[in-house]
Amino acid sequence: MRLNLFYKLLKISTSPVRAGGLCLCSPEFYSAAYYSAVYIIRITAVFWLVFSSFSLPVYAVGDQPFANSQESIIEGAIDFHIHSSPDVIPRRLDDFEVAKLAASAKMKAVVLKNHYASTAARAVLVNKIVPQIEVFGGIVLNHSVGGINPDAVEAMHRIGGKYGKVVWLPTVDAEHHLKVFHKSGIGIKVAENGKILPETEAVLKIIARENLVLETGHISSEEVMAVVRQANLLNIKNILITHAMADVPGLSLKNMQTAAAMGAFLELAFVNDLMGENAADEGHRNWHHVSMERMAAAIKLIGAEHFVLSTDLGRKPDPLPAEGYELFVKKLMNEGISQLEIDLMMKENPARLLGIQN
């Protein structure tokens, strides 16, 4: 009936004599006009819903920004160290894009790190949008969050819940970092003369109570050893020495062996192989290059059961995190590291730290 009225409306006659159409001002005319208006509104609404979706962010409409990999040598891997935007430093990908790229490579989990703000709340949101992978966050105890601030650690974990998992000791604001890279400013220390400072002790107690992951950041090797010793006394189960072979903290092989013997894991970061005077990123040219040969030698000496692989990628000139992880694995295997050792370092050890099933 309504379609018939719509058809008649299109054949409007202005004559008082009906000639197959409708007479203006007649009851039938108003009825046809009403139903036609309804159809037009409905059609307009449908077109708006369909075409407006194209202006939404990729992750809001569920499309993957990266093609799914047919085969992935990092399937099931965990990247414990990725920098994403929003950030003070320009980054290649935002949180959602990092998660989608990792999911397309069939990875198990990633950890988002930011030197200046907590990533715990961000991780909670990303897990809702990209449920194919677990995303964890944490807090770095630099000046922007109050330094060695127990309240900031408490808030991070309460906001993030199971995904607010990692606590890094100072990085870019650590006294050792400023000294090594000849930067001005008041640096943060976590220990003096081999003894943990009271505020550091308070943070370590929270980490122990909530079963969080303690990362050592960019503090000195002496501070690292003091922290690991005290963490053991407090029964902290999850300890990771941040890029142990980099300029900061700059652990010797002997220190790495000692820390491993005390139950700490040692992080190897792919980005350290990209650093040096010829680095693509200008900010990495004042760091020393840590070669794959040196990393592989440390693994063979200390044992893969004590290491965790990560990329520490995120800067714009560097590879994308998942792509960098694949390259990292290939390079280590070229140096004689076995698939079993790779699986320990990229799957089992980081899963144990995060408390997830691998």
Short mmCIF file of C-alpha atoms in Angstrom, two decimals:
data_model
loop_
_atom_site.label_atom_id
_atom_site.label_comp_id
_atom_site.label_asym_id
_atom_site.label_seq_id
_atom_site.Cartn_x
_atom_site.Cartn_y
_atom_site.Cartn_z
CA MET A 1 0.00 0.00 0.00
CA ARG A 2 2.77 2.41 0.98
CA LEU A 3 4.72 1.77 -2.21
CA ASN A 4 1.55 2.38 -4.23
CA LEU A 5 1.02 5.70 -2.45
CA PHE A 6 4.64 6.66 -3.07
CA TYR A 7 4.16 5.88 -6.76
CA LYS A 8 1.02 7.96 -6.90
CA LEU A 9 2.81 10.83 -5.20
CA LEU A 10 5.31 10.86 -8.06
CA LYS A 11 2.38 11.33 -10.46
CA ILE A 12 0.94 14.41 -8.84
CA SER A 13 -1.73 16.21 -10.80
CA THR A 14 -2.54 19.85 -10.22
CA SER A 15 -5.89 19.41 -11.90
CA PRO A 16 -9.01 19.01 -9.74
CA VAL A 17 -9.86 16.15 -12.04
CA ARG A 18 -8.09 12.91 -11.09
CA ALA A 19 -6.15 11.51 -14.02
CA GLY A 20 -4.25 8.57 -12.58
CA GLY A 21 -2.32 10.76 -10.10
CA LEU A 22 -3.28 12.51 -6.87
CA CYS A 23 -4.97 15.83 -6.48
CA LEU A 24 -3.08 18.34 -4.38
CA CYS A 25 -4.59 18.92 -0.93
CA SER A 26 -6.50 15.62 -1.09
CA PRO A 27 -6.37 13.16 1.89
CA GLU A 28 -4.62 10.62 -0.30
CA PHE A 29 -1.97 13.17 -1.18
CA TYR A 30 -1.11 13.84 2.48
CA SER A 31 -1.01 10.10 3.23
CA ALA A 32 1.40 9.45 0.38
CA ALA A 33 3.56 12.40 1.38
CA TYR A 34 3.79 11.12 4.99
CA TYR A 35 4.92 7.62 4.04
CA SER A 36 7.34 8.93 1.43
CA ALA A 37 8.99 11.18 4.03
CA VAL A 38 9.40 8.20 6.38
CA TYR A 39 11.15 6.21 3.63
CA ILE A 40 13.45 9.09 2.80
CA ILE A 41 14.44 9.51 6.47
CA ARG A 42 15.14 5.80 6.83
CA ILE A 43 17.23 5.63 3.66
CA THR A 44 19.19 8.72 4.73
CA ALA A 45 19.90 7.17 8.14
CA VAL A 46 21.18 3.94 6.58
CA PHE A 47 23.51 5.80 4.23
CA TRP A 48 24.84 7.94 7.11
CA LEU A 49 25.59 4.88 9.27
CA VAL A 50 27.38 3.08 6.45
CA PHE A 51 29.54 5.90 5.15
CA SER A 52 30.31 7.61 8.47
CA SER A 53 32.08 4.45 9.66
CA PHE A 54 34.84 5.13 7.15
CA SER A 55 35.87 8.21 9.09
CA LEU A 56 36.33 6.28 12.36
CA PRO A 57 39.75 5.10 13.55
CA VAL A 58 40.75 1.72 12.16
CA TYR A 59 40.64 0.08 15.58
CA ALA A 60 37.14 1.44 16.29
CA VAL A 61 35.50 -0.43 13.44
CA GLY A 62 37.43 -3.64 13.95
CA ASP A 63 39.60 -3.66 10.82
CA GLN A 64 43.22 -4.67 11.25
CA PRO A 65 45.72 -2.04 10.06
CA PHE A 66 48.20 -4.79 9.26
CA ALA A 67 47.66 -7.94 7.24
CA ASN A 68 47.60 -11.22 9.16
CA SER A 69 50.81 -13.17 8.84
CA GLN A 70 50.49 -16.61 7.26
CA GLU A 71 53.52 -17.82 9.21
CA SER A 72 55.18 -16.14 12.16
CA ILE A 73 58.47 -17.13 13.75
CA ILE A 74 57.45 -15.10 16.80
CA GLU A 75 54.10 -16.83 17.33
CA GLY A 76 53.41 -16.94 21.07
CA ALA A 77 56.19 -14.43 21.82
CA ILE A 78 56.03 -11.70 24.45
CA ASP A 79 57.69 -8.31 23.92
CA PHE A 80 58.46 -6.87 27.35
CA HIS A 81 59.51 -3.43 26.16
CA ILE A 82 57.70 -1.31 23.53
CA HIS A 83 57.39 2.49 23.35
CA SER A 84 54.19 3.81 21.76
CA SER A 85 52.28 7.06 21.48
CA PRO A 86 50.99 9.17 23.07
CA ASP A 87 54.44 10.12 24.30
CA VAL A 88 56.79 13.05 24.72
CA ILE A 89 59.08 11.46 22.12
CA PRO A 90 57.58 10.91 18.64
CA ARG A 91 56.64 7.25 18.15
CA ARG A 92 55.85 5.19 15.04
CA LEU A 93 52.69 3.57 16.38
CA ASP A 94 50.03 4.28 18.98
CA ASP A 95 48.99 1.76 21.64
CA PHE A 96 46.24 0.23 19.51
CA GLU A 97 48.43 -0.13 16.44
CA VAL A 98 51.16 -1.83 18.49
CA ALA A 99 48.65 -4.36 19.80
CA LYS A 100 47.13 -5.04 16.37
CA LEU A 101 50.54 -5.50 14.77
CA ALA A 102 51.57 -7.93 17.51
CA ALA A 103 48.28 -9.81 17.23
CA SER A 104 48.69 -10.13 13.46
CA ALA A 105 52.11 -11.71 14.12
CA LYS A 106 50.34 -14.14 16.50
CA MET A 107 52.24 -12.88 19.55
CA LYS A 108 51.03 -13.65 23.07
CA ALA A 109 51.50 -10.32 24.87
CA VAL A 110 53.26 -6.96 24.88
CA VAL A 111 54.28 -4.51 27.60
CA LEU A 112 53.86 -0.77 26.94
CA LYS A 113 56.49 1.51 28.47
CA ASN A 114 56.60 5.28 28.83
CA HIS A 115 59.36 7.23 30.59
CA TYR A 116 57.01 9.99 31.72
CA ALA A 117 53.56 8.54 32.49
CA SER A 118 51.87 5.36 33.61
CA THR A 119 50.69 3.03 30.85
CA ALA A 120 48.43 0.93 33.10
CA ALA A 121 45.14 2.65 32.21
CA ARG A 122 46.11 2.64 28.54
CA ALA A 123 46.69 -1.11 28.70
CA VAL A 124 43.23 -1.68 30.17
CA LEU A 125 41.62 0.17 27.25
CA VAL A 126 43.71 -1.57 24.59
CA ASN A 127 42.74 -4.98 25.97
CA LYS A 128 39.08 -4.07 25.39
CA ILE A 129 39.65 -3.00 21.79
CA VAL A 130 42.19 -5.68 20.82
CA PRO A 131 41.23 -8.82 22.76
CA GLN A 132 43.34 -11.10 20.54
CA ILE A 133 46.45 -10.27 22.59
CA GLU A 134 47.22 -9.33 26.20
CA VAL A 135 48.64 -5.85 26.74
CA PHE A 136 50.34 -4.89 30.01
CA GLY A 137 51.45 -1.53 31.35
CA GLY A 138 53.28 -0.07 34.29
CA ILE A 139 55.04 2.95 35.66
CA VAL A 140 58.57 4.36 35.43
CA LEU A 141 59.66 6.16 38.60
CA ASN A 142 61.06 9.32 37.02
CA HIS A 143 60.52 12.92 38.17
CA SER A 144 57.23 13.27 36.26
CA VAL A 145 55.51 10.83 38.64
CA GLY A 146 57.27 12.04 41.78
CA GLY A 147 60.40 9.92 41.52
CA ILE A 148 60.57 6.99 43.94
CA ASN A 149 56.92 7.44 44.83
CA PRO A 150 55.08 4.57 46.58
CA ASP A 151 51.72 6.32 46.10
CA ALA A 152 52.22 6.40 42.33
CA VAL A 153 52.95 2.67 42.32
CA GLU A 154 49.83 1.94 44.38
CA ALA A 155 47.66 4.03 42.04
CA MET A 156 49.13 2.42 38.92
CA HIS A 157 48.28 -1.07 40.12
CA ARG A 158 44.82 -0.14 41.41
CA ILE A 159 43.92 1.47 38.08
CA GLY A 160 45.46 -1.21 35.90
CA GLY A 161 44.50 -4.27 37.92
CA LYS A 162 46.11 -7.38 36.40
CA TYR A 163 47.37 -5.27 33.49
CA GLY A 164 49.13 -2.70 35.72
CA LYS A 165 52.02 -5.05 36.29
CA VAL A 166 55.47 -3.51 35.83
CA VAL A 167 57.43 -1.03 37.98
CA TRP A 168 60.60 0.41 36.46
CA LEU A 169 63.10 2.18 38.70
CA PRO A 170 64.28 5.54 37.28
CA THR A 171 65.38 5.62 33.66
CA VAL A 172 66.06 8.97 31.95
CA ASP A 173 66.10 10.75 35.33
CA ALA A 174 68.38 8.25 37.09
CA GLU A 175 71.59 9.82 38.36
CA HIS A 176 73.59 7.16 36.54
CA HIS A 177 71.79 7.87 33.24
CA LEU A 178 72.54 11.60 33.49
CA LYS A 179 76.19 10.89 34.29
CA VAL A 180 76.73 8.38 31.47
CA PHE A 181 75.14 10.62 28.82
CA HIS A 182 76.56 13.88 30.19
CA LYS A 183 73.20 15.47 30.88
CA SER A 184 72.45 18.16 33.43
CA GLY A 185 69.81 17.94 36.14
CA ILE A 186 69.21 16.42 39.52
CA GLY A 187 69.38 12.66 39.18
CA ILE A 188 67.47 10.11 41.21
CA LYS A 189 69.30 7.47 43.25
CA VAL A 190 67.75 4.31 44.68
CA ALA A 191 70.69 3.24 46.87
CA GLU A 192 73.81 4.69 48.43
CA ASN A 193 76.92 2.81 49.48
CA GLY A 194 75.26 -0.47 48.64
CA LYS A 195 72.25 0.22 50.87
CA ILE A 196 68.69 0.73 49.61
CA LEU A 197 67.15 4.13 50.39
CA PRO A 198 63.96 4.17 52.56
CA GLU A 199 61.67 5.29 49.71
CA THR A 200 63.04 2.51 47.50
CA GLU A 201 62.36 0.02 50.27
CA ALA A 202 58.75 1.22 50.45
CA VAL A 203 58.30 0.70 46.70
CA LEU A 204 59.88 -2.76 46.85
CA LYS A 205 57.45 -3.78 49.60
CA ILE A 206 54.48 -2.85 47.40
CA ILE A 207 55.96 -4.84 44.51
CA ALA A 208 56.37 -7.85 46.80
CA ARG A 209 52.87 -7.55 48.26
CA GLU A 210 51.12 -7.21 44.88
CA ASN A 211 53.39 -9.66 43.05
CA LEU A 212 54.39 -7.04 40.47
CA VAL A 213 57.40 -7.09 38.17
CA LEU A 214 60.44 -5.13 39.34
CA GLU A 215 62.52 -3.65 36.49
CA THR A 216 65.79 -1.95 37.34
CA GLY A 217 65.71 0.88 34.77
CA HIS A 218 68.82 2.96 34.06
CA ILE A 219 70.41 2.93 37.52
CA SER A 220 74.08 2.01 38.04
CA SER A 221 75.34 -1.56 38.21
CA GLU A 222 76.13 -1.08 41.91
CA GLU A 223 72.56 0.04 42.55
CA VAL A 224 71.22 -2.87 40.49
CA MET A 225 73.06 -5.39 42.65
CA ALA A 226 71.86 -3.71 45.87
CA VAL A 227 68.26 -3.72 44.58
CA VAL A 228 68.39 -7.38 43.59
CA ARG A 229 69.81 -8.38 46.98
CA GLN A 230 67.08 -6.47 48.85
CA ALA A 231 64.38 -7.73 46.50
CA ASN A 232 65.43 -11.28 47.38
CA LEU A 233 65.17 -10.52 51.09
CA LEU A 234 61.64 -9.16 50.51
CA ASN A 235 60.71 -12.28 48.51
CA ILE A 236 60.09 -10.41 45.26
CA LYS A 237 59.62 -13.19 42.72
CA ASN A 238 59.68 -11.22 39.44
CA ILE A 239 62.88 -9.28 38.77
CA LEU A 240 64.08 -8.16 35.34
CA ILE A 241 67.35 -6.29 34.74
CA THR A 242 66.48 -3.69 32.09
CA HIS A 243 68.63 -4.10 28.91
CA ALA A 244 71.43 -5.47 31.05
CA MET A 245 74.18 -5.12 28.43
CA ALA A 246 73.42 -1.52 27.40
CA ASP A 247 75.35 1.56 28.61
CA VAL A 248 72.79 1.87 31.37
CA PRO A 249 72.99 -0.09 33.60
CA GLY A 250 76.16 -1.44 31.95
CA LEU A 251 76.43 -4.68 33.88
CA SER A 252 79.57 -6.76 33.50
CA LEU A 253 79.23 -10.44 32.64
CA LYS A 254 80.20 -11.24 36.23
CA ASN A 255 77.41 -9.01 37.58
CA MET A 256 74.97 -10.58 35.15
CA GLN A 257 75.94 -14.03 36.38
CA THR A 258 75.54 -12.96 40.01
CA ALA A 259 72.14 -11.37 39.39
CA ALA A 260 70.98 -14.47 37.52
CA ALA A 261 72.16 -16.67 40.38
CA MET A 262 69.95 -14.58 42.70
CA GLY A 263 66.91 -15.27 40.52
CA ALA A 264 66.80 -12.13 38.39
CA PHE A 265 66.10 -12.33 34.66
CA LEU A 266 68.32 -10.40 32.24
CA GLU A 267 66.71 -8.42 29.42
CA LEU A 268 68.29 -8.37 25.97
CA ALA A 269 66.86 -5.56 23.82
CA PHE A 270 67.04 -5.59 20.03
CA VAL A 271 67.33 -1.80 19.90
CA ASN A 272 70.85 -2.02 21.41
CA ASP A 273 72.01 -3.73 18.19
CA LEU A 274 70.72 -0.68 16.27
CA MET A 275 72.58 1.83 18.42
CA GLY A 276 75.98 3.42 17.93
CA GLU A 277 77.49 6.24 15.92
CA ASN A 278 75.75 5.11 12.74
CA ALA A 279 72.31 4.64 14.29
CA ALA A 280 69.31 5.68 12.15
CA ASP A 281 67.85 7.56 15.12
CA GLU A 282 69.94 10.54 16.23
CA GLY A 283 69.03 9.93 19.87
CA HIS A 284 70.71 6.51 19.74
CA ARG A 285 74.06 7.68 18.39
CA ASN A 286 75.46 8.44 21.83
CA TRP A 287 74.79 4.86 23.00
CA HIS A 288 77.29 2.07 22.39
CA HIS A 289 76.44 -0.69 19.96
CA VAL A 290 75.74 -4.09 21.56
CA SER A 291 76.27 -6.67 18.83
CA MET A 292 74.34 -9.88 18.29
CA GLU A 293 77.62 -11.72 18.73
CA ARG A 294 78.02 -10.31 22.26
CA MET A 295 74.39 -11.04 23.16
CA ALA A 296 74.67 -14.62 21.90
CA ALA A 297 77.91 -15.10 23.83
CA ALA A 298 76.22 -13.96 27.05
CA ILE A 299 73.34 -16.38 26.47
CA LYS A 300 75.75 -19.27 25.92
CA LEU A 301 77.77 -18.36 29.03
CA ILE A 302 74.93 -17.71 31.49
CA GLY A 303 72.14 -19.83 30.02
CA ALA A 304 68.95 -18.96 28.12
CA GLU A 305 66.86 -19.81 31.18
CA HIS A 306 68.00 -16.50 32.69
CA PHE A 307 67.17 -14.19 29.76
CA VAL A 308 64.13 -12.35 28.37
CA LEU A 309 64.00 -10.96 24.83
CA SER A 310 62.43 -7.60 24.02
CA THR A 311 62.72 -4.99 21.29
CA ASP A 312 62.64 -1.60 23.09
CA LEU A 313 61.46 -0.24 19.74
CA GLY A 314 59.12 2.64 18.99
CA ARG A 315 61.18 5.46 17.51
CA LYS A 316 60.22 6.50 13.99
CA PRO A 317 63.45 5.60 12.09
CA ASP A 318 63.57 2.12 13.63
CA PRO A 319 61.72 -1.04 12.49
CA LEU A 320 58.18 -1.71 13.67
CA PRO A 321 58.22 -3.68 16.95
CA ALA A 322 56.90 -7.00 15.61
CA GLU A 323 59.13 -6.79 12.54
CA GLY A 324 62.10 -5.98 14.74
CA TYR A 325 61.33 -8.94 16.99
CA GLU A 326 61.36 -11.30 14.00
CA LEU A 327 64.70 -9.88 12.86
CA PHE A 328 66.07 -10.22 16.42
CA VAL A 329 65.18 -13.91 16.53
CA LYS A 330 66.68 -14.60 13.10
CA LYS A 331 69.93 -12.85 14.02
CA LEU A 332 70.27 -14.78 17.29
CA MET A 333 69.67 -18.06 15.50
CA ASN A 334 72.36 -17.11 13.00
CA GLU A 335 74.69 -16.77 16.00
CA GLY A 336 73.98 -20.34 17.07
CA ILE A 337 71.11 -19.85 19.51
CA SER A 338 68.73 -22.80 19.25
CA GLN A 339 64.95 -22.75 18.83
CA LEU A 340 64.60 -24.21 22.32
CA GLU A 341 66.65 -21.36 23.78
CA ILE A 342 64.68 -18.81 21.76
CA ASP A 343 61.40 -20.22 23.08
CA LEU A 344 62.65 -19.96 26.66
CA MET A 345 63.61 -16.31 26.23
CA MET A 346 60.70 -15.05 24.12
CA LYS A 347 57.86 -17.18 25.57
CA GLU A 348 58.36 -19.06 28.81
CA ASN A 349 60.48 -16.64 30.86
CA PRO A 350 58.45 -13.48 30.13
CA ALA A 351 55.19 -15.39 30.65
CA ARG A 352 56.45 -16.45 34.07
CA LEU A 353 57.25 -12.82 34.97
CA LEU A 354 53.80 -11.61 33.91
CA GLY A 355 51.98 -14.54 35.50
CA ILE A 356 50.25 -15.64 32.30
CA GLN A 357 49.90 -19.07 30.75
CA ASN A 358 52.05 -19.56 27.69
#
